[in-house]
Tab-separated table of C-alpha atoms and ligand atoms in Angstrom:
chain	number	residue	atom	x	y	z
A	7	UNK	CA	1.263	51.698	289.388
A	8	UNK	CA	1.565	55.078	288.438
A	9	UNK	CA	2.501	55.820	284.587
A	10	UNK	CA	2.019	59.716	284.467
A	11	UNK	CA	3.158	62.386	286.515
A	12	UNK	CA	2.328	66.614	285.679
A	13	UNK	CA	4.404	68.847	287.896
A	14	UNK	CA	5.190	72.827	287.147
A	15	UNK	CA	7.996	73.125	284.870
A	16	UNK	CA	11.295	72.437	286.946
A	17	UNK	CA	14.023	74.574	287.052
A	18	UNK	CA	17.451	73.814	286.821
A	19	UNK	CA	19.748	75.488	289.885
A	20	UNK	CA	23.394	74.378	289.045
A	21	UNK	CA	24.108	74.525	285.747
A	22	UNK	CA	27.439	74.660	283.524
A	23	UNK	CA	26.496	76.384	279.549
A	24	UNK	CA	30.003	77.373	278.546
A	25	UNK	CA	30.021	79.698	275.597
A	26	UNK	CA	30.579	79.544	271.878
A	27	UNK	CA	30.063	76.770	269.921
A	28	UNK	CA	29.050	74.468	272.998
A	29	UNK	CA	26.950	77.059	274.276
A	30	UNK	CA	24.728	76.860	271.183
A	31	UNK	CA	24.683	72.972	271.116
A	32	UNK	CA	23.858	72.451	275.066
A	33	UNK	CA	21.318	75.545	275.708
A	34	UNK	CA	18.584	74.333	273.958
A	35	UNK	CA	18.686	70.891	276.026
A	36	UNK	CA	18.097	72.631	279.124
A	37	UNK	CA	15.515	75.188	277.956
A	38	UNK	CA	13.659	72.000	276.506
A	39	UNK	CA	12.848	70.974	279.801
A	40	UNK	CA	13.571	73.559	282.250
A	41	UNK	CA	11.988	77.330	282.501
A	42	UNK	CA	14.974	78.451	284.192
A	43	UNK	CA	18.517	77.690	285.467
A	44	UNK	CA	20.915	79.202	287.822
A	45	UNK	CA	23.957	79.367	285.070
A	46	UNK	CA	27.933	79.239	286.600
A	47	UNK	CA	30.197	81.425	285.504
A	48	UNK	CA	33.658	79.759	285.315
A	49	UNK	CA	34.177	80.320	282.122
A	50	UNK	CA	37.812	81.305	280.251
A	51	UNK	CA	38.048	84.031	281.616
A	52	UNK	CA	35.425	83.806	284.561
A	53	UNK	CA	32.420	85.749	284.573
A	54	UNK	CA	33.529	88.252	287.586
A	55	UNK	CA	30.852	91.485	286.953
A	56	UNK	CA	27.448	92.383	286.315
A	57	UNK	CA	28.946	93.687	283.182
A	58	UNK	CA	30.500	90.679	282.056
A	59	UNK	CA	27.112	89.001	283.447
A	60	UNK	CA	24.674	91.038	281.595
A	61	UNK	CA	26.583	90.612	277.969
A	62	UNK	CA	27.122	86.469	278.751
A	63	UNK	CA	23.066	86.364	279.642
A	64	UNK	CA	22.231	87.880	276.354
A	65	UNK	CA	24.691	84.827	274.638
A	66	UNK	CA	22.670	82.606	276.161
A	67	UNK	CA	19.298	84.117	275.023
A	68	UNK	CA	20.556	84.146	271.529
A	69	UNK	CA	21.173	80.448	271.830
A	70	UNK	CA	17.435	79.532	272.867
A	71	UNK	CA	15.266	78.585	270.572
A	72	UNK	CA	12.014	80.543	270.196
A	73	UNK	CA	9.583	78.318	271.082
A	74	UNK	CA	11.050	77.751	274.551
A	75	UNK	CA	10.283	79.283	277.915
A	76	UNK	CA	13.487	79.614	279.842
A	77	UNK	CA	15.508	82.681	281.620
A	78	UNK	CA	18.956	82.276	282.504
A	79	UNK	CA	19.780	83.354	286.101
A	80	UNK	CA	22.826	84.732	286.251
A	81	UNK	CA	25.830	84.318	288.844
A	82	UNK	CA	29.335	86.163	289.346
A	83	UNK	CA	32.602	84.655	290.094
A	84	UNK	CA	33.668	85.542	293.726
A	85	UNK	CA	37.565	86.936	293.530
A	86	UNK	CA	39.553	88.445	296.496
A	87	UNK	CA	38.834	91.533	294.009
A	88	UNK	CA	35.080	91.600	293.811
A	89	UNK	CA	33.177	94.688	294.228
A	90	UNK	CA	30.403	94.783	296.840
A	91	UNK	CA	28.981	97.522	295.107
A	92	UNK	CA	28.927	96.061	291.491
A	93	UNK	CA	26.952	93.032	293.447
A	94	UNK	CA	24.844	95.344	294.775
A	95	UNK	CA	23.698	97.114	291.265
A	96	UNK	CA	23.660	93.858	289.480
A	97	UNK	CA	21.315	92.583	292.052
A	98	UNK	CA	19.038	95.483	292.236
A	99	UNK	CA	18.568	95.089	288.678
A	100	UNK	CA	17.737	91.821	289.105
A	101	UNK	CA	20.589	90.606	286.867
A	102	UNK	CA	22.452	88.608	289.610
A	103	UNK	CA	21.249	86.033	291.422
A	104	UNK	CA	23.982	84.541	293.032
A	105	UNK	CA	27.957	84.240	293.607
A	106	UNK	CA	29.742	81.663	293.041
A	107	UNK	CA	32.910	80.550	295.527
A	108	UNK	CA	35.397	77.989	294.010
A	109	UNK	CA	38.448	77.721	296.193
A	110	UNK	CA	40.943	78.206	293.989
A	111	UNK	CA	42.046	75.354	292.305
A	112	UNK	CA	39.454	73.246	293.316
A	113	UNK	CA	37.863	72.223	290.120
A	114	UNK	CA	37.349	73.116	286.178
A	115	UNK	CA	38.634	76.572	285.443
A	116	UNK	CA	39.266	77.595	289.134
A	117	UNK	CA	42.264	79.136	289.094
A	118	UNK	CA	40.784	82.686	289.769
A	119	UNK	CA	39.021	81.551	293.210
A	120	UNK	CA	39.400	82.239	296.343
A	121	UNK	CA	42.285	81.635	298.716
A	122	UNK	CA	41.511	82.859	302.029
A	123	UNK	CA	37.673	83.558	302.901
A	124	UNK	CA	38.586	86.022	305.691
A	125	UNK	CA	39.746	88.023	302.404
A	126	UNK	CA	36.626	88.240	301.019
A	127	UNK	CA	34.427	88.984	304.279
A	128	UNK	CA	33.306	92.559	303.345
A	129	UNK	CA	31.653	90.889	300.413
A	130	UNK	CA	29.932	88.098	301.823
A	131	UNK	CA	28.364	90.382	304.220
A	132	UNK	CA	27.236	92.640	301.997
A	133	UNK	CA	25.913	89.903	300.015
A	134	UNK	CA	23.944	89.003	304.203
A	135	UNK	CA	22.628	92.804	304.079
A	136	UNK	CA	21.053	92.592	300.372
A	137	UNK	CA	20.002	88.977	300.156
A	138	UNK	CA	22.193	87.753	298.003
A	139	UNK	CA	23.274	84.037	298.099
A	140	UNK	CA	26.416	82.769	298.199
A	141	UNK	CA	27.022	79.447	296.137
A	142	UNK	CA	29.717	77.465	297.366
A	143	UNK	CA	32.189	74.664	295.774
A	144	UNK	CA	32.433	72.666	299.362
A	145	UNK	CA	36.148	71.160	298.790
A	146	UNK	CA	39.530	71.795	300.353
A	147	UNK	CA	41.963	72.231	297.528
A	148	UNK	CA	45.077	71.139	299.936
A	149	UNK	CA	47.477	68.242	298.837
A	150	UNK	CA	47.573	66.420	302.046
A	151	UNK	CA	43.827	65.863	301.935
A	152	UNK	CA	42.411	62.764	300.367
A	153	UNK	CA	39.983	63.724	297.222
A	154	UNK	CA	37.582	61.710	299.117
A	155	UNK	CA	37.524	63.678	302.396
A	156	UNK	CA	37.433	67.188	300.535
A	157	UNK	CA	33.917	67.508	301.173
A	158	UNK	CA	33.528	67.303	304.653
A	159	UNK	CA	37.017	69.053	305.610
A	160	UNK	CA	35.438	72.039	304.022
A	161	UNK	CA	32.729	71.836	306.323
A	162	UNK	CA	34.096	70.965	309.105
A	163	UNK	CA	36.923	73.560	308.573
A	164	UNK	CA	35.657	76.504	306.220
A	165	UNK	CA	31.982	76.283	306.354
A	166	UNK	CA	30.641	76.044	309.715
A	167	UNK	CA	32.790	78.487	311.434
A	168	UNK	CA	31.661	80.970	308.143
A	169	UNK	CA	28.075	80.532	308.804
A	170	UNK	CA	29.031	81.139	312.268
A	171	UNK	CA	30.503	84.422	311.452
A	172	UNK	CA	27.931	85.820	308.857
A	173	UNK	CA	24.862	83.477	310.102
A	174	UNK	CA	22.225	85.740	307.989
A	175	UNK	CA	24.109	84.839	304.528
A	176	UNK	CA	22.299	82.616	302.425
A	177	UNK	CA	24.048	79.529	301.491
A	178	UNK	CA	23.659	76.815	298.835
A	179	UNK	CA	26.256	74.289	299.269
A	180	UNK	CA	26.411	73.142	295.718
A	181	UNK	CA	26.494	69.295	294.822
A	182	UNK	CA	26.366	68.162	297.583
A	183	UNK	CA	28.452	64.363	297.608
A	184	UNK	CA	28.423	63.348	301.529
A	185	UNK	CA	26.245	62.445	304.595
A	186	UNK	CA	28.067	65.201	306.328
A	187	UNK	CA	26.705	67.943	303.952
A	188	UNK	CA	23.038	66.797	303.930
A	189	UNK	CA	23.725	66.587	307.482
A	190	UNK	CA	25.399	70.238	307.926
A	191	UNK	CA	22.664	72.029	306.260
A	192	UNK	CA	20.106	70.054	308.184
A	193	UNK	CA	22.141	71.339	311.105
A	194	UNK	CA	21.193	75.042	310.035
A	195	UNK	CA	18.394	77.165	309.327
A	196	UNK	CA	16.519	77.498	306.072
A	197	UNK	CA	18.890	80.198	304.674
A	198	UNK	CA	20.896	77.434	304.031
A	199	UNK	CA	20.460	74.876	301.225
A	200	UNK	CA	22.411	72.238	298.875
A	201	UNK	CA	21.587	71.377	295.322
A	202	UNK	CA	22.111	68.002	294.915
A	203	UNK	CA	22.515	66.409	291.034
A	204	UNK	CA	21.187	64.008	289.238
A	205	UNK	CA	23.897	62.031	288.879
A	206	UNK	CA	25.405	61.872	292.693
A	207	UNK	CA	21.705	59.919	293.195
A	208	UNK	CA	22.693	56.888	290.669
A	209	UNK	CA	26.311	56.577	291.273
A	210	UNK	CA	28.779	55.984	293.930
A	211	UNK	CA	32.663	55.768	293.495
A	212	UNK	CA	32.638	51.807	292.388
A	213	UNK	CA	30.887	53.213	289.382
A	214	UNK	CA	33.891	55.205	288.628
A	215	UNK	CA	36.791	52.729	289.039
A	216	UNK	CA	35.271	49.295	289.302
A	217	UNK	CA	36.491	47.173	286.204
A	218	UNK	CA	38.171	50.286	284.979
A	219	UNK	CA	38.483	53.943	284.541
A	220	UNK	CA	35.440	55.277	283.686
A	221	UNK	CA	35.538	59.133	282.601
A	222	UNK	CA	32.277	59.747	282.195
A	223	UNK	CA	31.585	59.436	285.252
A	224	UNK	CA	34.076	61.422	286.474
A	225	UNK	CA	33.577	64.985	288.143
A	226	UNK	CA	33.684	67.548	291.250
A	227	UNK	CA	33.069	66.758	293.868
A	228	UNK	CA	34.100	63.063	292.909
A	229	UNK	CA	31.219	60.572	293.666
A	230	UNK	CA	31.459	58.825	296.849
A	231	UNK	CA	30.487	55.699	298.999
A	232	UNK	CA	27.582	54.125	298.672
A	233	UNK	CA	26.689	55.461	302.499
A	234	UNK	CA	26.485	58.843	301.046
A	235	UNK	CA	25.037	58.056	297.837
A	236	UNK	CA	22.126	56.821	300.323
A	237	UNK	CA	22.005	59.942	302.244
A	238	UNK	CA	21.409	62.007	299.190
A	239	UNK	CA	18.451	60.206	298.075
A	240	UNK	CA	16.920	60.766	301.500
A	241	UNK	CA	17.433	63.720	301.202
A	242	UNK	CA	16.446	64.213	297.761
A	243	UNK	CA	13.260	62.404	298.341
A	244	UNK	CA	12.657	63.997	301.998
A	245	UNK	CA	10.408	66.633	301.064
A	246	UNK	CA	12.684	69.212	302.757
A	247	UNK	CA	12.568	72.581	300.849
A	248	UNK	CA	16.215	72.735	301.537
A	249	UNK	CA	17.381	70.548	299.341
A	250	UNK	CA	16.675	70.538	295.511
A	251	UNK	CA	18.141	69.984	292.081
A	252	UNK	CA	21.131	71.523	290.789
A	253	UNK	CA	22.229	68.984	287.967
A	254	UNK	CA	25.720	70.577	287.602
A	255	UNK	CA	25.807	69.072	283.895
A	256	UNK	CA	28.961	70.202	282.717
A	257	UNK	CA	29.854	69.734	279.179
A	258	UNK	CA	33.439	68.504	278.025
A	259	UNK	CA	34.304	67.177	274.676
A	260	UNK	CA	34.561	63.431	274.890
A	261	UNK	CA	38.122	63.974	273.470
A	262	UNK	CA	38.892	66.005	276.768
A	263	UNK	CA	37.747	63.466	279.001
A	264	UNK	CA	38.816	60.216	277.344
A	265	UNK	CA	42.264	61.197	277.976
A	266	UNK	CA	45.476	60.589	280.337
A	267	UNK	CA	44.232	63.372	282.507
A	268	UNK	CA	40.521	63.746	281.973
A	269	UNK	CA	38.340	66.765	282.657
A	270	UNK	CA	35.711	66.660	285.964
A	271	UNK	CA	32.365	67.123	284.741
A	272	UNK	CA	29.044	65.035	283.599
A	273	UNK	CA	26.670	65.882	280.924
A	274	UNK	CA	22.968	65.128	282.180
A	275	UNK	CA	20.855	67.902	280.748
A	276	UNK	CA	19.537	66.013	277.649
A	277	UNK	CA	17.883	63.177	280.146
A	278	UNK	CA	18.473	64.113	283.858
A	279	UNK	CA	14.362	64.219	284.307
A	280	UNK	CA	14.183	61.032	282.774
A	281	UNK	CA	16.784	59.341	285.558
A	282	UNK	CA	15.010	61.248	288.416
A	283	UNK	CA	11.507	60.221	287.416
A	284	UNK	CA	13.473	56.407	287.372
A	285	UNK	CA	15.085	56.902	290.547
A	286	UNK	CA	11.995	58.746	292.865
A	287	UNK	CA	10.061	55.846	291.101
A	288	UNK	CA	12.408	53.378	292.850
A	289	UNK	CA	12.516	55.448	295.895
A	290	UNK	CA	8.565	54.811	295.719
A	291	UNK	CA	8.591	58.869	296.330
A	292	UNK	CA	7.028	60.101	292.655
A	293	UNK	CA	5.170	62.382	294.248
A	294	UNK	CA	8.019	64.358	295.642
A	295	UNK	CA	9.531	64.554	292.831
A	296	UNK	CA	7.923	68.248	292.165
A	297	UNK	CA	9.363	69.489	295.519
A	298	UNK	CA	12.908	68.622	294.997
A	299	UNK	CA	12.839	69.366	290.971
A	300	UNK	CA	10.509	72.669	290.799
A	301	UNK	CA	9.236	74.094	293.873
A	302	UNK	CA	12.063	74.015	296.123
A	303	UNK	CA	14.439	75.557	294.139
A	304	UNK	CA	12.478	78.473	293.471
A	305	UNK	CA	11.571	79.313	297.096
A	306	UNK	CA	15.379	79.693	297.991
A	307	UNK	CA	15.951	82.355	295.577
A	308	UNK	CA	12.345	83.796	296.008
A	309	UNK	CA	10.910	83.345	292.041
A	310	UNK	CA	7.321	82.503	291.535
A	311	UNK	CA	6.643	79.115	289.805
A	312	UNK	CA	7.122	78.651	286.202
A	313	UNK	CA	3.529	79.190	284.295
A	314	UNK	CA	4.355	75.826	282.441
A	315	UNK	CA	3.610	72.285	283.597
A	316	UNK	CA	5.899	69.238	282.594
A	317	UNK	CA	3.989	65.841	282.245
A	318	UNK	CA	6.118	62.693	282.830
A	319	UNK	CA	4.766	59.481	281.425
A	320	UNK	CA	6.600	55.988	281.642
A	321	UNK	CA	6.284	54.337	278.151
A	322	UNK	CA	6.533	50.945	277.313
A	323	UNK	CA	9.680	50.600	275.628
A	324	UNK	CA	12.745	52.931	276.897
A	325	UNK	CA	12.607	56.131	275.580
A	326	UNK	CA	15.521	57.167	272.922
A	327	UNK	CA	18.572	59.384	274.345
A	328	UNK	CA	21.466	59.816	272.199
A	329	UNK	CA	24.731	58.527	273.459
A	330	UNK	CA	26.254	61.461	272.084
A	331	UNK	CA	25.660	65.002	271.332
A	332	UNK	CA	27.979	66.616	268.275
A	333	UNK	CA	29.789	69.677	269.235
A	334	UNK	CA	32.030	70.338	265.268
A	335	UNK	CA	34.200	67.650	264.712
A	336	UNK	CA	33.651	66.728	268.106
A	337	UNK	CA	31.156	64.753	270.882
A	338	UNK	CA	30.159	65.200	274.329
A	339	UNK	CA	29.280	61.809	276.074
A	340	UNK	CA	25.668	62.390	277.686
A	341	UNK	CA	25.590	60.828	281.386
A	342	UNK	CA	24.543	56.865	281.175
A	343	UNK	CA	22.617	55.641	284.358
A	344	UNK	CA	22.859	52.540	283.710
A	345	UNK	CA	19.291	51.705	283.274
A	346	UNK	CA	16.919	51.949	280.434
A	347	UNK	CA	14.944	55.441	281.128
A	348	UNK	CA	11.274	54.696	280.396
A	349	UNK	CA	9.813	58.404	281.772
A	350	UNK	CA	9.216	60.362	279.295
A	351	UNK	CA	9.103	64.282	279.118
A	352	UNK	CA	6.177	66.398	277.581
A	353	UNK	CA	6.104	69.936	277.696
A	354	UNK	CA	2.696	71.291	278.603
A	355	UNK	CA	1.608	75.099	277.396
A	356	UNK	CA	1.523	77.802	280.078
B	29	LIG	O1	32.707	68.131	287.605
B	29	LIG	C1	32.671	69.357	287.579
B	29	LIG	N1	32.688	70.030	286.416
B	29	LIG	N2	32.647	70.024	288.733
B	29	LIG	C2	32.754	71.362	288.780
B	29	LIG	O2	32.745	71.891	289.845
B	29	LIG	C3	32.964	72.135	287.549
B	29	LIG	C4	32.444	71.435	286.391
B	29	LIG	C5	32.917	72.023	285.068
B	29	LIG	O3	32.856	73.239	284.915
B	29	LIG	O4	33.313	71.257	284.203
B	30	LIG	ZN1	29.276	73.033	288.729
């Protein structure tokens, strides 16, 4: 049985920071473990320049603590009123790595997305011309469709005929939830890609409603069927280069999400490789475990390997995560798999 595991230092390619307060409690768990992470911007107000990028990347520095290796990799909020030309400095300076698309309304502080893609074409193929990815919240936002079915409408309706259009783009379909989205970017060529997170490999919907409402395990794209749930791991564990982790840990206070209309979002950055040592253990797959947390990843966007190496080791006895994190007067709930986590994470020097 294997009881130790060293792969290069993983990065983390979906990733929610916030700013203030909660920035400076949640930044140091990720740049414990990760050497870099691809950070969203919907914050109040979004992130929607390489201006506003630059001065929110040098926040985050600030919150890191010394002794840890880790570069934030900035994004920018797509708008119908983004500039292809401020995408185009930010990412010859090697500021921006990516653009985000939320349709509006579709999840936490969306309300500045997109309503029409055709509206932003000139962008996206700019974005074709210099490289640029495109990172996409897959959901319809439209009443009549089910929460369920958000996914794959998307695809079916907004994606496919957009890769169509601009087929040099690069595309990561972000948390991915469904069958139909491992399957779509299996369907494509290796510009596109899907993060897929931590938590979408341990639960399924039951987990959310079963026995009760359960609000920590609710976010966006809402967990699905077990079917899918299924699919992901395949995928997770398949080796393909197109797929790899995005955790999408997305701090709320507990407060916020304990409530009669509770926010989307799950906070796995304290133990996420913890639950996907436990999981690609399961899967009997440890060994592509690297792929899909650390080497992947860093292809897509074209970044050499982190120096560092992380060693995993399964103890004995579970290993000690708090339940909570304080944030002030306040918590955040840290994601619960439901298992005891007995991989443990060492940090080894460059
Ligand atoms: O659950 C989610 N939370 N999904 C998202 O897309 C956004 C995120 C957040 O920012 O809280
Ligand atoms: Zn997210």
């Amino acid at each position: 049985m294997t009881t130790e595991l060293i792969i290069q230092r993983p990065d983390d390619l979906h990733l929610h920071l916030r700013d203030g307060d909660m920035l400076k409690v949640v930044t140091p768990h990720t740049s414990a473990d990760f050497g870099r992470a691809i950070v969203m911007p919907n914050l109040i107000p979004p992130v929607v320049t390489t201006d506003q990028a630059r001065a929110y990347r040098d926040r985050i520095l600030a919150s890191v603590p010394s002794d840890h290796p880790f570069e934030p990799l900035m994004t920018v909020y797509l708008t119908e009123g983004t500039d292809p030309e401020d995408l185009a400095t930010g990412t010859r300076e090697g500021l921006i790595r990516g653009v985000k698309l939320y349709p509006a309304g579709a999840t936490t502080n969306s309300d500045s997305g997109v309503r029409d893609v055709n509206n932003v074409l000139p962008v996206l193929e700019k974005m074709a011309e210099i490289g640029l990815p495109l990172l996409i919240h897959g959901e319809v936002t439209s009443p009549e469709i089910d929460i369920f079915d958000r996914e794959r409408v998307f695809i079916e309706t907004i994606l496919a005929p957009l890769q169509q259009k601009i087929p040099d783009l690069k595309i990561v379909l972000e948390h991915i939830t469904t069958k139909d989205g491992v399957d779509f970017v299996k369907s494509c060529a290796d510009n596109v890609a899907a993060t897929i997170t931590t938590h979408h490999l341990i639960i399924n919907r039951n987990h959310i409603l079963v026995g009760g409402i359960r609000p920590h395990y609710y976010c966006l794209p809402v967990a699905k069927r077990e079917e899918h749930r299924l699919a992901l791991r395949s995928a997770a564990i398949s080796g393909d280069k197109r797929f790899f982790l995005g955790t999408d840990s997305a701090p709320h206070t507990t407060g916020s999400k304990e409530s009669s209309c509770g926010c989307a979002g799950i906070y796995s950055s304290i133990n996420t490789l913890s639950c996907l040592a436990h999981v690609f253990e399961e899967e009997e797959a440890l060994e592509k475990l690297e792929g899909f947390a650390s080497l992947h990843g860093a292809a897509f966007y074209g970044l050499s390997l982190n120096p560092q190496k992380t060693k995993l080791v399964k103890q004995q006895n579970p290993v000690d995560y708090p339940e909570t994190i304080a944030i002030g007067e306040e918590t955040i709930t840290v994601f619960d798999p439901g298992f005891p986590l007995y991989w443990d994470v060492k940090n080894l020097p460059a």
